[in-house]
Amino acid sequence: MMAVAITRPHLIDRLPKSRGRLTADAPLGPQTWFRAGGPAEVLFRPADVEDLASFLKALPAEVPVTVLGVGSNIVVRDGGIKGVVIRLMRGFTGIAVEGREVVAGAGAPDLNVALTARDHALAGLEFLSGIPGTIGGAFPTNAGAYGSELLQVLISAEAVDRSGNVRTVSASQLGLSYRHSTAPADWIFTSARLSATPGDQLAIARRIAEIDGARAESQPRSRTGGSTFANPPGHKAWELIDGAGCRGLRIGGAQVSEKHTNFLINTGDATATDIESLGEEVRRRVFEQSGVRLEWEIRRIGERQ
């Protein structure tokens, strides 16, 4: 008697219906700035906040959920991500100006928010042009650059929790500090209300141009994920890395940037394992040389292969 193979249904067949788009075994590597990493078991692009909330409300509690923005500041491990990966795209990219406030969807690129404020002669958000990523990605790490950070301009935020409840919270409720937030890890931020001040449009434009020029001069524009490690108290991460002799260090196709040592780059054929292994080797060498333990600023998610 022949044995009958039993095939388990794919996760996508057990998920709630939605107005958005569900894709099984979706490649994620090409959607990250490093251009490396494995697939999502299921990729979900919700149509809007209501679609996201109803999907999460009906989603079985045992199915893990991961949020992916534009793929900056992240390493997706080569084994991919189990469960549902959510990307907030169309329906979450709107930017509106209301008096001296800017309301931005979580999928809006930080640069676009800064440029919208500039176009309305609103100052104080220029620093966002120097942060790679989206507004939604700024919350978990209280993203900042060029002397400013999210907590200085955030008025309130909207988020959807794992149970599908839509919440509006003030900035003070999020516990923002340097590269840190105390917001629950399962909250998916969908929009932010930011404060700005009336300013001179030309001066605002000049500041954004200065930030762009500074980035071009000091940071690599290749396949990278942004700053790799947070600056330890009293130190600059890049100086510690340089002091440990890591400039240009390579593992496989991954390399410590010659231009800015707090950036790792994919030279062309790096795997996510190469990138993460290189980062850990940098941490080891820095600790050995200086006694300072660097903390990852880039998120590493998913399964090792």
Short mmCIF file of C-alpha atoms in Angstrom, two decimals:
data_model
loop_
_atom_site.label_atom_id
_atom_site.label_comp_id
_atom_site.label_asym_id
_atom_site.label_seq_id
_atom_site.Cartn_x
_atom_site.Cartn_y
_atom_site.Cartn_z
CA MET A 1 0.00 0.00 0.00
CA MET A 2 1.49 3.33 -1.05
CA ALA A 3 1.90 6.06 1.52
CA VAL A 4 -0.02 9.22 0.74
CA ALA A 5 1.89 12.45 1.17
CA ILE A 6 0.04 14.99 3.27
CA THR A 7 0.61 18.56 2.19
CA ARG A 8 0.01 21.29 4.73
CA PRO A 9 -1.78 24.38 3.43
CA HIS A 10 0.39 27.44 2.92
CA LEU A 11 0.00 30.15 5.55
CA ILE A 12 -1.56 32.47 2.96
CA ASP A 13 -4.54 30.11 2.66
CA ARG A 14 -5.30 30.53 6.37
CA LEU A 15 -5.14 34.32 6.51
CA PRO A 16 -8.08 36.74 6.79
CA LYS A 17 -9.41 38.35 3.64
CA SER A 18 -8.42 41.95 3.02
CA ARG A 19 -8.73 44.75 0.51
CA GLY A 20 -4.94 44.91 0.33
CA ARG A 21 -2.48 42.60 -1.37
CA LEU A 22 -1.21 39.28 0.01
CA THR A 23 1.81 37.56 -1.63
CA ALA A 24 3.27 34.18 -0.65
CA ASP A 25 7.03 33.60 -0.53
CA ALA A 26 7.77 37.20 -1.50
CA PRO A 27 11.47 38.04 -2.01
CA LEU A 28 12.56 40.69 0.49
CA GLY A 29 16.25 41.08 -0.37
CA PRO A 30 15.57 43.27 -3.42
CA GLN A 31 13.31 45.45 -1.26
CA THR A 32 16.08 46.30 1.23
CA TRP A 33 18.88 48.81 0.79
CA PHE A 34 21.48 46.07 1.31
CA ARG A 35 19.90 44.03 -1.53
CA ALA A 36 20.40 40.84 0.48
CA GLY A 37 18.28 38.44 2.49
CA GLY A 38 15.55 35.82 2.26
CA PRO A 39 11.81 35.91 1.52
CA ALA A 40 8.69 36.68 3.54
CA GLU A 41 6.44 33.69 4.15
CA VAL A 42 3.60 36.12 3.33
CA LEU A 43 3.90 39.79 2.42
CA PHE A 44 0.85 41.97 3.18
CA ARG A 45 0.31 45.46 1.77
CA PRO A 46 -2.82 46.83 3.47
CA ALA A 47 -5.04 49.27 1.58
CA ASP A 48 -5.47 51.70 4.51
CA VAL A 49 -5.64 51.90 8.30
CA GLU A 50 -9.07 50.27 8.47
CA ASP A 51 -7.89 47.37 6.30
CA LEU A 52 -4.81 46.89 8.49
CA ALA A 53 -6.86 47.00 11.71
CA SER A 54 -9.49 44.50 10.53
CA PHE A 55 -6.78 42.14 9.21
CA LEU A 56 -4.89 42.16 12.52
CA LYS A 57 -8.12 41.71 14.49
CA ALA A 58 -8.90 38.53 12.54
CA LEU A 59 -5.32 37.24 12.30
CA PRO A 60 -4.68 34.14 14.47
CA ALA A 61 -2.65 35.12 17.53
CA GLU A 62 0.04 32.53 16.83
CA VAL A 63 1.00 34.07 13.45
CA PRO A 64 4.03 36.35 13.88
CA VAL A 65 3.91 39.85 12.40
CA THR A 66 6.88 41.92 11.21
CA VAL A 67 6.78 45.45 9.79
CA LEU A 68 9.11 46.42 6.94
CA GLY A 69 9.43 50.00 5.68
CA VAL A 70 11.53 50.96 2.68
CA GLY A 71 14.19 48.50 3.79
CA SER A 72 16.79 50.94 5.12
CA ASN A 73 18.47 50.32 8.49
CA ILE A 74 17.62 46.63 8.34
CA VAL A 75 19.15 43.24 7.59
CA VAL A 76 16.71 40.49 6.59
CA ARG A 77 18.48 37.24 7.41
CA ASP A 78 18.98 34.69 4.62
CA GLY A 79 16.40 32.24 5.99
CA GLY A 80 13.66 34.83 5.48
CA ILE A 81 10.87 35.90 7.82
CA LYS A 82 8.20 33.56 9.14
CA GLY A 83 4.59 34.70 9.39
CA VAL A 84 3.28 37.92 7.89
CA VAL A 85 5.50 40.82 6.84
CA ILE A 86 3.57 44.10 6.56
CA ARG A 87 4.64 46.96 4.30
CA LEU A 88 2.76 50.24 4.50
CA MET A 89 2.82 51.61 0.98
CA ARG A 90 0.05 53.16 -1.09
CA GLY A 91 -2.59 54.47 1.33
CA PHE A 92 0.05 55.36 3.93
CA THR A 93 2.27 57.80 2.06
CA GLY A 94 0.17 60.98 2.23
CA ILE A 95 1.57 64.23 3.65
CA ALA A 96 -0.69 67.13 4.64
CA VAL A 97 0.09 70.56 6.08
CA GLU A 98 -2.30 71.90 8.72
CA GLY A 99 -1.21 75.35 9.84
CA ARG A 100 2.14 74.90 11.57
CA GLU A 101 1.82 71.11 11.71
CA VAL A 102 2.66 68.40 9.20
CA VAL A 103 0.71 65.14 9.22
CA ALA A 104 2.55 62.30 7.47
CA GLY A 105 1.61 58.71 6.78
CA ALA A 106 3.98 56.06 8.10
CA GLY A 107 4.96 55.09 4.56
CA ALA A 108 6.01 58.63 3.62
CA PRO A 109 9.78 58.90 3.06
CA ASP A 110 11.45 61.19 5.60
CA LEU A 111 12.94 63.22 2.74
CA ASN A 112 9.49 63.90 1.26
CA VAL A 113 8.24 65.19 4.62
CA ALA A 114 11.18 67.61 4.82
CA LEU A 115 10.59 68.79 1.25
CA THR A 116 6.84 69.29 1.86
CA ALA A 117 7.63 71.43 4.91
CA ARG A 118 10.11 73.41 2.81
CA ASP A 119 7.49 74.02 0.12
CA HIS A 120 5.20 75.51 2.79
CA ALA A 121 7.99 77.61 4.36
CA LEU A 122 7.93 75.55 7.56
CA ALA A 123 11.21 75.12 9.44
CA GLY A 124 12.38 72.54 11.96
CA LEU A 125 11.98 69.38 9.90
CA GLU A 126 15.04 69.78 7.69
CA PHE A 127 16.92 67.09 9.63
CA LEU A 128 14.50 64.48 8.31
CA SER A 129 16.10 64.86 4.87
CA GLY A 130 19.23 63.25 6.32
CA ILE A 131 17.47 60.13 7.62
CA PRO A 132 17.09 57.22 5.19
CA GLY A 133 13.70 55.60 5.60
CA THR A 134 10.08 56.41 6.35
CA ILE A 135 8.25 58.22 9.12
CA GLY A 136 6.93 54.90 10.48
CA GLY A 137 10.45 53.58 10.78
CA ALA A 138 11.50 56.55 12.89
CA PHE A 139 9.49 55.51 15.96
CA PRO A 140 11.27 52.39 17.32
CA THR A 141 14.66 54.14 17.42
CA ASN A 142 13.59 57.79 17.82
CA ALA A 143 15.48 58.47 14.59
CA GLY A 144 17.62 61.57 14.39
CA ALA A 145 20.36 63.25 12.41
CA TYR A 146 22.26 66.53 12.20
CA GLY A 147 21.48 67.65 15.72
CA SER A 148 17.75 66.89 15.86
CA GLU A 149 15.58 63.85 16.52
CA LEU A 150 11.96 62.74 16.29
CA LEU A 151 11.05 63.48 19.92
CA GLN A 152 11.77 67.19 19.38
CA VAL A 153 9.10 67.57 16.69
CA LEU A 154 6.55 64.81 17.39
CA ILE A 155 3.14 65.97 18.64
CA SER A 156 1.21 62.71 18.40
CA ALA A 157 1.09 59.44 16.52
CA GLU A 158 -1.47 56.91 15.35
CA ALA A 159 -0.77 53.20 15.71
CA VAL A 160 -2.57 49.87 15.34
CA ASP A 161 -1.83 47.21 17.95
CA ARG A 162 -1.65 43.44 17.40
CA SER A 163 -5.31 43.06 18.34
CA GLY A 164 -6.41 45.53 15.66
CA ASN A 165 -7.13 48.47 17.98
CA VAL A 166 -6.36 51.91 16.52
CA ARG A 167 -4.66 54.16 19.07
CA THR A 168 -3.71 57.84 19.10
CA VAL A 169 -0.92 58.66 21.53
CA SER A 170 1.03 61.76 22.51
CA ALA A 171 4.78 62.00 22.13
CA SER A 172 5.26 61.77 25.90
CA GLN A 173 3.49 58.39 26.00
CA LEU A 174 6.08 56.82 23.69
CA GLY A 175 9.05 57.18 26.04
CA LEU A 176 11.41 58.42 23.35
CA SER A 177 15.10 58.77 24.16
CA TYR A 178 18.36 58.39 22.23
CA ARG A 179 17.71 55.64 19.64
CA HIS A 180 15.01 54.15 21.87
CA SER A 181 11.25 54.04 22.45
CA THR A 182 9.19 52.34 25.15
CA ALA A 183 6.19 51.89 22.83
CA PRO A 184 4.97 48.26 22.71
CA ALA A 185 6.90 46.29 20.10
CA ASP A 186 3.70 45.03 18.47
CA TRP A 187 2.38 48.51 17.63
CA ILE A 188 2.37 49.38 13.93
CA PHE A 189 2.63 53.16 13.52
CA THR A 190 0.47 54.47 10.71
CA SER A 191 0.93 58.26 10.89
CA ALA A 192 2.60 61.09 12.78
CA ARG A 193 1.70 64.70 13.54
CA LEU A 194 4.82 66.89 13.60
CA SER A 195 5.35 70.47 14.76
CA ALA A 196 7.15 73.07 12.68
CA THR A 197 7.65 76.83 12.74
CA PRO A 198 7.22 79.42 10.00
CA GLY A 199 10.57 80.15 8.37
CA ASP A 200 12.33 81.57 5.37
CA GLN A 201 11.85 79.17 2.46
CA LEU A 202 15.26 79.88 0.94
CA ALA A 203 17.01 79.32 4.27
CA ILE A 204 15.15 76.04 4.73
CA ALA A 205 16.10 74.94 1.22
CA ARG A 206 19.75 75.84 1.88
CA ARG A 207 19.79 73.76 5.06
CA ILE A 208 18.35 70.72 3.25
CA ALA A 209 20.97 71.18 0.51
CA GLU A 210 23.71 71.40 3.17
CA ILE A 211 22.55 68.14 4.74
CA ASP A 212 22.47 66.44 1.35
CA GLY A 213 25.97 67.70 0.60
CA ALA A 214 27.28 66.53 3.97
CA ARG A 215 25.81 63.07 3.41
CA ALA A 216 27.27 62.83 -0.08
CA GLU A 217 30.71 63.87 1.20
CA SER A 218 30.86 61.61 4.25
CA GLN A 219 28.62 58.62 3.57
CA PRO A 220 28.74 55.87 0.95
CA ARG A 221 25.98 55.90 -1.64
CA SER A 222 26.30 52.18 -2.39
CA ARG A 223 24.28 49.21 -1.10
CA THR A 224 24.23 50.04 2.59
CA GLY A 225 21.78 50.25 5.46
CA GLY A 226 22.69 53.53 7.09
CA SER A 227 24.54 53.90 10.40
CA THR A 228 25.31 50.43 11.72
CA PHE A 229 25.88 51.11 15.41
CA ALA A 230 24.55 53.69 17.88
CA ASN A 231 27.07 56.14 19.29
CA PRO A 232 28.00 54.97 22.83
CA PRO A 233 27.85 57.66 25.53
CA GLY A 234 30.89 59.90 25.19
CA HIS A 235 32.09 58.24 21.97
CA LYS A 236 31.54 58.26 18.23
CA ALA A 237 31.03 54.79 16.82
CA TRP A 238 33.03 55.48 13.66
CA GLU A 239 36.07 56.61 15.65
CA LEU A 240 36.01 53.46 17.77
CA ILE A 241 35.69 51.30 14.64
CA ASP A 242 38.52 53.15 12.91
CA GLY A 243 40.66 52.90 16.04
CA ALA A 244 40.15 49.13 16.07
CA GLY A 245 41.59 48.90 12.55
CA CYS A 246 38.32 47.93 10.87
CA ARG A 247 38.29 50.41 7.96
CA GLY A 248 37.91 48.34 4.78
CA LEU A 249 37.53 45.05 6.70
CA ARG A 250 35.70 42.39 4.65
CA ILE A 251 33.80 39.17 5.20
CA GLY A 252 32.56 37.59 1.98
CA GLY A 253 30.89 40.31 -0.06
CA ALA A 254 30.40 42.64 2.91
CA GLN A 255 32.83 45.44 3.73
CA VAL A 256 33.29 48.19 6.29
CA SER A 257 33.09 51.38 4.24
CA GLU A 258 36.39 53.10 3.51
CA LYS A 259 34.49 56.40 3.43
CA HIS A 260 32.63 56.13 6.75
CA THR A 261 33.48 53.26 9.07
CA ASN A 262 30.05 53.15 10.75
CA PHE A 263 28.58 51.97 7.44
CA LEU A 264 28.67 48.41 6.14
CA ILE A 265 28.29 47.94 2.40
CA ASN A 266 27.37 45.11 0.05
CA THR A 267 30.12 45.10 -2.55
CA GLY A 268 27.91 43.10 -4.92
CA ASP A 269 27.40 39.53 -3.78
CA ALA A 270 27.12 39.78 0.02
CA THR A 271 24.66 37.58 1.85
CA ALA A 272 22.84 38.80 4.92
CA THR A 273 25.04 36.39 6.89
CA ASP A 274 28.14 38.13 5.54
CA ILE A 275 26.79 41.52 6.63
CA GLU A 276 25.76 40.42 10.12
CA SER A 277 28.98 38.45 10.66
CA LEU A 278 31.03 41.47 9.66
CA GLY A 279 29.11 43.65 12.10
CA GLU A 280 29.72 41.18 14.92
CA GLU A 281 33.43 41.01 14.07
CA VAL A 282 33.58 44.82 14.22
CA ARG A 283 31.88 44.73 17.64
CA ARG A 284 34.37 42.11 18.86
CA ARG A 285 37.41 44.09 17.69
CA VAL A 286 36.13 47.38 19.12
CA PHE A 287 35.47 45.78 22.51
CA GLU A 288 38.88 44.13 22.49
CA GLN A 289 40.62 47.39 21.63
CA SER A 290 38.61 49.91 23.70
CA GLY A 291 36.41 48.01 26.16
CA VAL A 292 33.34 49.66 24.62
CA ARG A 293 30.54 47.36 23.47
CA LEU A 294 28.82 48.76 20.37
CA GLU A 295 25.06 48.28 20.10
CA TRP A 296 23.45 47.61 16.73
CA GLU A 297 21.38 50.46 15.31
CA ILE A 298 20.49 48.42 12.23
CA ARG A 299 17.74 45.89 12.96
CA ARG A 300 18.51 42.24 12.12
CA ILE A 301 15.35 40.20 11.63
CA GLY A 302 14.32 36.81 10.36
CA GLU A 303 15.75 33.30 10.39
CA ARG A 304 19.39 32.36 9.98
CA GLN A 305 20.01 29.94 7.15
#
